[in-house]
Tab-separated table of C-alpha atoms and ligand atoms in Angstrom:
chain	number	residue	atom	x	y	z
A	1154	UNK	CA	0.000	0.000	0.000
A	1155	UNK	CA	2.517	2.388	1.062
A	1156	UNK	CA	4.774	1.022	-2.211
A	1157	UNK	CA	1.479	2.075	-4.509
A	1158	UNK	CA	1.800	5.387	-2.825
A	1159	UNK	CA	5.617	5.941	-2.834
A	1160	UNK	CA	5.142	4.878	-6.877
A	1161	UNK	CA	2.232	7.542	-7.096
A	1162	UNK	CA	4.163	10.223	-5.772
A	1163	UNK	CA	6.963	9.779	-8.065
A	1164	UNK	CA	4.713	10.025	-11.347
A	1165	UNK	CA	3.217	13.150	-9.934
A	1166	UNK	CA	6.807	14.455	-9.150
A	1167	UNK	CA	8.111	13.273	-12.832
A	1168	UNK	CA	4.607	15.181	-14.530
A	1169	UNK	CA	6.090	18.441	-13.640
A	1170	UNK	CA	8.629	17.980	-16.825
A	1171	UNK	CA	6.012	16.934	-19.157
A	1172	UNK	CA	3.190	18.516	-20.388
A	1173	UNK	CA	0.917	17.593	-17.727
A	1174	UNK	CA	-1.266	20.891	-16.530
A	1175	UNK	CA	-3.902	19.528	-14.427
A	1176	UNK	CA	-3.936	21.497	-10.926
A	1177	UNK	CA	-6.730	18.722	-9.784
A	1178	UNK	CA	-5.428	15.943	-10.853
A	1179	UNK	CA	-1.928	15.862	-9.818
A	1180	UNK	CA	-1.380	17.558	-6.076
A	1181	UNK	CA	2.016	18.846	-6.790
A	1182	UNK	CA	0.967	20.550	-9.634
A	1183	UNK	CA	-1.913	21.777	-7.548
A	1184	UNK	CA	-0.145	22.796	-4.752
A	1185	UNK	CA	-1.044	26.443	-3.605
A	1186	UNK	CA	2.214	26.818	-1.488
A	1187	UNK	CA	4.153	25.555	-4.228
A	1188	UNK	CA	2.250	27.424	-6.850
A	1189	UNK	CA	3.184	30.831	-4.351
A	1190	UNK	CA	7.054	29.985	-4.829
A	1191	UNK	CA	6.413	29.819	-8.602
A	1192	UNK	CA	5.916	26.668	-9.635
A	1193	UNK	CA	3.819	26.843	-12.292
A	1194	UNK	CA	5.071	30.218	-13.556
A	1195	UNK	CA	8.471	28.431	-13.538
A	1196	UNK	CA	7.315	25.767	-15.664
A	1197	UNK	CA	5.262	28.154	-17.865
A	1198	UNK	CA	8.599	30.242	-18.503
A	1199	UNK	CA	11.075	27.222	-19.259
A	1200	UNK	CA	8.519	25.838	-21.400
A	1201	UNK	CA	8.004	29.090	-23.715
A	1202	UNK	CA	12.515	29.085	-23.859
A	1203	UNK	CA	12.274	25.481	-24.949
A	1204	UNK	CA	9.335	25.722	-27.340
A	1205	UNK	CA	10.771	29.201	-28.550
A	1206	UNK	CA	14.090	27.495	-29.359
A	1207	UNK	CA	12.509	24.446	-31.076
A	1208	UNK	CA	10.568	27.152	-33.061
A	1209	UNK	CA	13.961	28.876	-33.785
A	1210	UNK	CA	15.763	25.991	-35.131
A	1211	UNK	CA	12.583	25.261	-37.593
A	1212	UNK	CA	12.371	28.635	-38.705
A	1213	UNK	CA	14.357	28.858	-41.621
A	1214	UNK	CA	11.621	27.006	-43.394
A	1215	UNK	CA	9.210	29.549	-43.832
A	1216	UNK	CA	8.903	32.931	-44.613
A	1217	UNK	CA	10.503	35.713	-41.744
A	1218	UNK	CA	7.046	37.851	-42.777
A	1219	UNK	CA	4.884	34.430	-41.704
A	1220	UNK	CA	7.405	34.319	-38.517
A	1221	UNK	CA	6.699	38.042	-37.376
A	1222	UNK	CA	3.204	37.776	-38.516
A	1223	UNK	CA	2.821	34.208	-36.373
A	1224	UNK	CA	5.168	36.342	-33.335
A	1225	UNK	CA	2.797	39.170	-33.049
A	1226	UNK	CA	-0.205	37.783	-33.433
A	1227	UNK	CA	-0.441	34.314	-32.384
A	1228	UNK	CA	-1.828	33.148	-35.506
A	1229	UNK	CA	-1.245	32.560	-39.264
A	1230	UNK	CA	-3.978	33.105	-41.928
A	1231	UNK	CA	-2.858	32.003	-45.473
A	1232	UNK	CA	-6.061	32.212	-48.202
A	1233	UNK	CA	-6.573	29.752	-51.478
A	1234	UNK	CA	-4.803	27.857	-49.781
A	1235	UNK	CA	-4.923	24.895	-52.456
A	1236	UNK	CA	-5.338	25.249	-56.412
A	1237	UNK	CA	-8.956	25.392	-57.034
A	1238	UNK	CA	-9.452	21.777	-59.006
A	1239	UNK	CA	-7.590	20.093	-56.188
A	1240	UNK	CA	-9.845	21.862	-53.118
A	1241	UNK	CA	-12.777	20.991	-54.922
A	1242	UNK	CA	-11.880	17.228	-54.756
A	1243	UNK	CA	-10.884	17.776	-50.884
A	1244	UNK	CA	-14.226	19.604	-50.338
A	1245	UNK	CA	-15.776	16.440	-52.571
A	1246	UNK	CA	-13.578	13.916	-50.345
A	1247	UNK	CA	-14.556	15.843	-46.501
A	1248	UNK	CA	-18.421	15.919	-47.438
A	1249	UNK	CA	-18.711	12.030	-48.531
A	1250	UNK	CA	-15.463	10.068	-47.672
A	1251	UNK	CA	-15.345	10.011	-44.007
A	1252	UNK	CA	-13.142	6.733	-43.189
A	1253	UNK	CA	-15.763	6.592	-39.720
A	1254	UNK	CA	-17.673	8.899	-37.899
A	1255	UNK	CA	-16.637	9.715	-33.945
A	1256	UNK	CA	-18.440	12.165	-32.074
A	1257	UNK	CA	-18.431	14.196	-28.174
A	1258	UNK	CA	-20.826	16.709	-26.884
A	1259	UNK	CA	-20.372	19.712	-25.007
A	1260	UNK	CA	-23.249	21.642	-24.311
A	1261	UNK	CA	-24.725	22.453	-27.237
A	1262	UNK	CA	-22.203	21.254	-30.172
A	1263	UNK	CA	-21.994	17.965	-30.912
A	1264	UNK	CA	-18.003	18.042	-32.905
A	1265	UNK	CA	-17.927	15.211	-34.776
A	1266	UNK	CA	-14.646	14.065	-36.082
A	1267	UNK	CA	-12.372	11.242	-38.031
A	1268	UNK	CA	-8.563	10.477	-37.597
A	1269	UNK	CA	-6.542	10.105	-40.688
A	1270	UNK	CA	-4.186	8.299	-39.870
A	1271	UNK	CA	-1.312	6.918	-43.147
A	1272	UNK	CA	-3.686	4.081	-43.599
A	1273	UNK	CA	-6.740	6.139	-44.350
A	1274	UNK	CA	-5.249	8.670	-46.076
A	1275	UNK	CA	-4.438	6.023	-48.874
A	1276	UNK	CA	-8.020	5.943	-49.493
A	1277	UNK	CA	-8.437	9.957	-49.698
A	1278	UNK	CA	-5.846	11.058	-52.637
A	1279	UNK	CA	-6.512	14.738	-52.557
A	1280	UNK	CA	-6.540	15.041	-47.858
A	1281	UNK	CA	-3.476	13.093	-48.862
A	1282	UNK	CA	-1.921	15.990	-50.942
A	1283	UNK	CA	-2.780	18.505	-48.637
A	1284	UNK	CA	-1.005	16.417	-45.787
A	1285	UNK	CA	2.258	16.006	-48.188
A	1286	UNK	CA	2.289	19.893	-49.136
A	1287	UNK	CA	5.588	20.780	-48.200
A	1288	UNK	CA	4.685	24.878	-47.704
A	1289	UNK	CA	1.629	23.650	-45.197
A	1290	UNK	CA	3.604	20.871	-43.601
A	1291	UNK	CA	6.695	23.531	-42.806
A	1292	UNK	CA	3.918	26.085	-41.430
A	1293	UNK	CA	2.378	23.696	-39.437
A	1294	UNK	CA	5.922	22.534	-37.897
A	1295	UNK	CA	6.848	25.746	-37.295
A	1296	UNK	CA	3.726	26.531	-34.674
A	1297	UNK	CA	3.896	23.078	-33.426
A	1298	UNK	CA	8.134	23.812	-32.610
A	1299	UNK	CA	8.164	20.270	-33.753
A	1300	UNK	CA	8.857	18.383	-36.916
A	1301	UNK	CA	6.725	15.492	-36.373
A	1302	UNK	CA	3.870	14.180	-39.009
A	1303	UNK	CA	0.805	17.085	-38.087
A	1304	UNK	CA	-2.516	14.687	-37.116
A	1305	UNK	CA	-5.118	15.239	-39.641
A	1306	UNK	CA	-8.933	14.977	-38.859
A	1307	UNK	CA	-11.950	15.840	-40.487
A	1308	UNK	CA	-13.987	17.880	-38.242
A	1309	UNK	CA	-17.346	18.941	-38.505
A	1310	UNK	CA	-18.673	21.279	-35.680
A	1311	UNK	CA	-22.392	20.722	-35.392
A	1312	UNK	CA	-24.193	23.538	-33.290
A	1313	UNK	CA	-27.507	22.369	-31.716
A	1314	UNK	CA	-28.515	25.887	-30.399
A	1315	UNK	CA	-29.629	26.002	-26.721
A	1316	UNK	CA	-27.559	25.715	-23.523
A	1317	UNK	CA	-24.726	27.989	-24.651
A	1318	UNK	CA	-23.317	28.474	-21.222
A	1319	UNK	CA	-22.350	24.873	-21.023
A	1320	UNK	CA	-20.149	24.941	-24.117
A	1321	UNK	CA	-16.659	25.435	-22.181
A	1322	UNK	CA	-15.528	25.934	-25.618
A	1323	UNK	CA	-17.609	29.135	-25.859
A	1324	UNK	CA	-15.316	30.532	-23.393
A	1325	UNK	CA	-12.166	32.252	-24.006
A	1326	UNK	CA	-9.502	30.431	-22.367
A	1327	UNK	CA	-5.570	29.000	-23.245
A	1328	UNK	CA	-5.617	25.151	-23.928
A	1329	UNK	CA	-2.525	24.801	-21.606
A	1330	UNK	CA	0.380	26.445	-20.104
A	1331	UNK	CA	3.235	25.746	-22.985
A	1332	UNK	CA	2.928	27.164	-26.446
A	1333	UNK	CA	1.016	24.400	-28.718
A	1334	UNK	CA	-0.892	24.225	-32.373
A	1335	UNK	CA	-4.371	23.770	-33.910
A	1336	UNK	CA	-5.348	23.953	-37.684
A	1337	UNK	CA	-8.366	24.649	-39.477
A	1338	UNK	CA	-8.435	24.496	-43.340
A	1339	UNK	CA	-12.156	25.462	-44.043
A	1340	UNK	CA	-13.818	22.991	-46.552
A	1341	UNK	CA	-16.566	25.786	-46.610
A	1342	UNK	CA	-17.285	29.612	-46.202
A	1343	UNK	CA	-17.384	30.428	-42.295
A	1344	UNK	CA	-20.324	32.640	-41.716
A	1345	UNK	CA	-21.064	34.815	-38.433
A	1346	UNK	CA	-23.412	32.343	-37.842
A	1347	UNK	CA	-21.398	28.959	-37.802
A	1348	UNK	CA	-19.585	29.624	-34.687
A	1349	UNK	CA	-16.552	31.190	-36.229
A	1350	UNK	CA	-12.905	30.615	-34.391
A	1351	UNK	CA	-12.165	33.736	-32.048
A	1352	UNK	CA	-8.283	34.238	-31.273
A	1353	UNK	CA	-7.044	37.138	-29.097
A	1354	UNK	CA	-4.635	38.871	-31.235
A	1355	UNK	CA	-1.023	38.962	-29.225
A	1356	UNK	CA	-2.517	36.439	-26.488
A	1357	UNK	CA	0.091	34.295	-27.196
A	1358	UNK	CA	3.269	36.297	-25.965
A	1359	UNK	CA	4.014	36.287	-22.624
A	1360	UNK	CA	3.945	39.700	-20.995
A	1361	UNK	CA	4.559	40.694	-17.357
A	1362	UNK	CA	1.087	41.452	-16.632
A	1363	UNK	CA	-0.243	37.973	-18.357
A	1364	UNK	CA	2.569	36.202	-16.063
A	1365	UNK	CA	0.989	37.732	-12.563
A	1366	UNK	CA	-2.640	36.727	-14.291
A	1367	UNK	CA	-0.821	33.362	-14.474
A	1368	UNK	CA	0.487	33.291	-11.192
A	1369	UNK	CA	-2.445	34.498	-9.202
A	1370	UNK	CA	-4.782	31.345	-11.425
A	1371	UNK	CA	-1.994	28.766	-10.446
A	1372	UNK	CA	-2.480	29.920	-6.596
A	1373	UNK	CA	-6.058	29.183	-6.399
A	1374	UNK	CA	-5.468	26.269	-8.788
A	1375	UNK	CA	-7.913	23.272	-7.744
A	1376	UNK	CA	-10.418	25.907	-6.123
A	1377	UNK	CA	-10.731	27.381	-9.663
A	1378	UNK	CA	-14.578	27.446	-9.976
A	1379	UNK	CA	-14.305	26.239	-13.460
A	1380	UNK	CA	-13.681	22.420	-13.877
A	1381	UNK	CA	-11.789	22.973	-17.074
A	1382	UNK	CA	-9.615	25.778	-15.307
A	1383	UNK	CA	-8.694	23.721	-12.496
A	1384	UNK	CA	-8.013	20.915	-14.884
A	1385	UNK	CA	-5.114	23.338	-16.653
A	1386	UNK	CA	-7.178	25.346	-19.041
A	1387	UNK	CA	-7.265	28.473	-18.015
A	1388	UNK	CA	-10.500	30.731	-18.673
A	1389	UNK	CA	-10.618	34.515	-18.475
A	1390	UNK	CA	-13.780	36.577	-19.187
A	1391	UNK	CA	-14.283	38.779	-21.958
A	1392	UNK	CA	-14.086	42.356	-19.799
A	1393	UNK	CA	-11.034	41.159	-18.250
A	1394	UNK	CA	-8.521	40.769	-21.393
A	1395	UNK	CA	-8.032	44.916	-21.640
A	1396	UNK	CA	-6.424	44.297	-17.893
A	1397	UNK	CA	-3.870	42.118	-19.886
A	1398	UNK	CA	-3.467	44.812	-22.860
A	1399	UNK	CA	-5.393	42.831	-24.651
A	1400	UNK	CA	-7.856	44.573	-27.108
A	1401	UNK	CA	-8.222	42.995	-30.066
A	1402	UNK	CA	-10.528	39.588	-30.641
A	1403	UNK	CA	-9.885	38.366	-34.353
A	1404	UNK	CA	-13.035	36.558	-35.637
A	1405	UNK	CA	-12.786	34.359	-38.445
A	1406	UNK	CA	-15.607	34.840	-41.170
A	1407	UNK	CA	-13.100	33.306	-43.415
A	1408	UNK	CA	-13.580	32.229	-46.976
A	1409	UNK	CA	-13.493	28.316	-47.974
A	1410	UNK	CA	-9.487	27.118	-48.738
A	1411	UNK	CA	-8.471	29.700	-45.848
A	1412	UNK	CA	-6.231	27.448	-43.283
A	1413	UNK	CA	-6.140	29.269	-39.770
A	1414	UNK	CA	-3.019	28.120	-37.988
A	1415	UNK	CA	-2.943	29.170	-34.394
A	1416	UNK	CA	-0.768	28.697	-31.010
A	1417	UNK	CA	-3.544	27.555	-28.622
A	1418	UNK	CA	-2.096	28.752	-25.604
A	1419	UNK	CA	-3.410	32.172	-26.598
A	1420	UNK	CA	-6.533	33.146	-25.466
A	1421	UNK	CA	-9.244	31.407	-27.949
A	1422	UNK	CA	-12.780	30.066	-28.289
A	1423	UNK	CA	-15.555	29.411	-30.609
A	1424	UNK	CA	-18.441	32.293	-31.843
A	1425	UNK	CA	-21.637	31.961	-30.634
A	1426	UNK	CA	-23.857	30.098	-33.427
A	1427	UNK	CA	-26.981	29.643	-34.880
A	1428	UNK	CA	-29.029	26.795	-34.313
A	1429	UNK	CA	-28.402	23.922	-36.646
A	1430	UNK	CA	-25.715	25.300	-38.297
A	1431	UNK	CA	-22.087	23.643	-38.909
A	1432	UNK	CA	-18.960	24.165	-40.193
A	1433	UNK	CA	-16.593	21.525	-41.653
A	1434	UNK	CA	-12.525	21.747	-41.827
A	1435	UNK	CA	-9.465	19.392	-42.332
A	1436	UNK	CA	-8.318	20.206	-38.634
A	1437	UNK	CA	-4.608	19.490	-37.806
A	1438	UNK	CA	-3.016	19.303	-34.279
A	1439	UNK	CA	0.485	18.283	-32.741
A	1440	UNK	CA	1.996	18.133	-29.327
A	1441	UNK	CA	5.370	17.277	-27.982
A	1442	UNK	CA	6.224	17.218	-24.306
A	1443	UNK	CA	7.586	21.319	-23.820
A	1444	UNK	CA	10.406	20.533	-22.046
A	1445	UNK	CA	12.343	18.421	-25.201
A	1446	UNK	CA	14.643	20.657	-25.765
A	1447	UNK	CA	14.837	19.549	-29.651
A	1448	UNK	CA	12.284	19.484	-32.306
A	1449	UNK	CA	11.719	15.792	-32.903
A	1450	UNK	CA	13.074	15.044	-36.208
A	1451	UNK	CA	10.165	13.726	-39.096
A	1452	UNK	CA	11.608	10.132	-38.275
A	1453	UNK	CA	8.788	7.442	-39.480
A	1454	UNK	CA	8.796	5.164	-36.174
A	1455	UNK	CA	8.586	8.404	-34.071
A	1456	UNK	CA	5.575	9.644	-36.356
A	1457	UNK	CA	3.754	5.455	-36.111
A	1458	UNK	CA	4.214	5.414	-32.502
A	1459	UNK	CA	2.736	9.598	-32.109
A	1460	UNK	CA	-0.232	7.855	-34.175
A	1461	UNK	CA	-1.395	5.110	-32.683
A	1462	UNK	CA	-1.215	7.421	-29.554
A	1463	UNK	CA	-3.611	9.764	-30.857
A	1464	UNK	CA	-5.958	6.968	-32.391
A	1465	UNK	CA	-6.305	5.685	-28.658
A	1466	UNK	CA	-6.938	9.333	-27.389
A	1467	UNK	CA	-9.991	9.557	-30.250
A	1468	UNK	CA	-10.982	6.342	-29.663
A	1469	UNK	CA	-11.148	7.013	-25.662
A	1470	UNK	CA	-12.415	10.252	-25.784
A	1471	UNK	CA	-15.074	10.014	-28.736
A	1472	UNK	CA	-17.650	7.973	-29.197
A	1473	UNK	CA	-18.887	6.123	-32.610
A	1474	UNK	CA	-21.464	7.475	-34.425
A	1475	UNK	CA	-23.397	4.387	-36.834
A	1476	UNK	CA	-26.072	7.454	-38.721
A	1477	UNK	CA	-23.784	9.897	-39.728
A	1478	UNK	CA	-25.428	10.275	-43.015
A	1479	UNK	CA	-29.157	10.821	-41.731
A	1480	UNK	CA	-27.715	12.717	-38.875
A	1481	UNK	CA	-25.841	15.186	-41.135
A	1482	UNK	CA	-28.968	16.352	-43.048
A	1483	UNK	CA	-30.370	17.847	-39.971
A	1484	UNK	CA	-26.961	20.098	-39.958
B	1173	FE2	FE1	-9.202	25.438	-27.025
């Protein structure tokens, strides 16, 4: 018994150098007297070095205006992304050629989704080409500070209309403490209507006043009154961002072919929608523990093994869903 809780300790102690953020789960992490001699703030600041060196090394692959842009902002935006024939047969393959349909609820959006993993994407010739473009693939490194294979999905975000409050997504809040990348490449137009991704322009550089705001969160920590807070993913309200210097929220009403490429430890959510409304994207994500202090190098075991991780995280955190087709019409 007092082995099991020797052996527990330990894995809490050896989660502070990985990118475990849960103040609830693990009680180290958690720890308000820790938290007051810096902890987390310590963490958050080694993390950024590492993750801005790893970005540093990858940089020379794209553009220095897409690096500033990406530095001041947070974000990329590149337009027509792909030549019109081939989007049209990637709009053609994300509307009818789902591999399987998983789906999870939170309040009221139902986000269903599909892995690609290598063996799917043989099926899907034209996802496939957008995967192997060497301009997006470099882009997508560069956020990520890693040079592993991106994780394709298709992702449809289905909005139900109703109980808005209990969308955490709805909220604007960081996704964890050390910089990290999402990807949307819009298979459609994104109206005002469909929810549109929000991103607080500059949210993701790391300012004095946004460190204290960091501090003071980590000190109340499991007593945040928001389960996804104390759970690492921090939420601030919309009136408090100008305490931050904070003032301008980016909404994307973007064009279809726009890819939105964006370091989720910014301040972000989704737009309020419209009843039965949707929006559909090739979504890319990547993570790699913040505290490598090396990019991981595109090395084909080290991209297998990353992927049959994520297919267990879809496959534990999703659930099938067998009508997909009759379900879609009512999108
Ligand atoms: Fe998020």
């Amino acid at each position: 018994m007092r082995k099991n809780r020797v052996a527990q300790y330990m894995v809490w102690v050896m989660e502070i150098f990985t990118e475990a953020k849960s103040f609830e789960a693990n009680p180290i992490l958690g720890n308000r007297l820790l938290n007051r001699l810096g902890l987390h703030v310590i963490r958050l600041i080694i993390a950024r070095l590492i993750t801005g060196f790893r970005r540093w090394i990858l940089g020379w692959k794209i553009s220095s205006a897409h690096r500033r842009g990406f530095r001041q902002k947070g974000y990329l935006r590149i337009d027509n992304v792909l030549p019109p024939e081939l989007f049209k047969r990637l709009q053609d393959e994300g509307e009818h050629s789902w591999p399987e349909v998983r789906e999870f609820i939170q309040g009221d959006t139902t986000t269903q989704l599909a892995f690609l993993t290598q063996a799917r994407l043989k099926q899907l010739p034209a996802t496939s080409m957008l995967c192997d473009s060497a301009s997006v693939r470099n882009l997508l490194n560069y956020v990520a500070s890693n040079a592993l294979r991106p994780w394709p999905h298709f992702l449809r975000v289905c909005n139900r209309g109703g109980e808005m409050i209990n969308d955490p997504q709805k909220h604007f809040h960081s996704d964890t403490f050390h910089p990290t990348m999402k990807a949307w490449l819009f298979l459609e137009d994104v109206t005002a209507d469909k929810g549109p991704f929000q991103y607080v322009q500059g949210s993701n550089r790391l300012t004095l006043k946004r460190l204290l705001w960091e501090y003071r969160q980590s000190i109340q920590g499991r007593s945040l009154n928001e389960r996804y807070a104390a759970r690492g993913s921090l939420r601030i309200a919309e009136n408090e961002l100008a305490s931050l210097n904070l003032f301008h929220i980016q909404t994307f009403n973007v064009p279809a072919n726009t890819l939105i490429i964006a370091d989720t430890s910014g301040f972000h959510r989704r737009g309020e929608a419209a009843a039965d409304t949707s929006r559909l994207s090739v979504y890319f994500s990547s993570r790699l523990n913040p505290f490598v202090p090396f990019p991981l190098p595109d090395f084909e075991p080290f991209n297998r093994f990353a992927e049959k991780l994520v297919a267990e995280h879809v496959e534990k955190t999703t659930l099938p869903q067998a009508h997909y087709s009759q379900n879609k019409q009512s999108f």
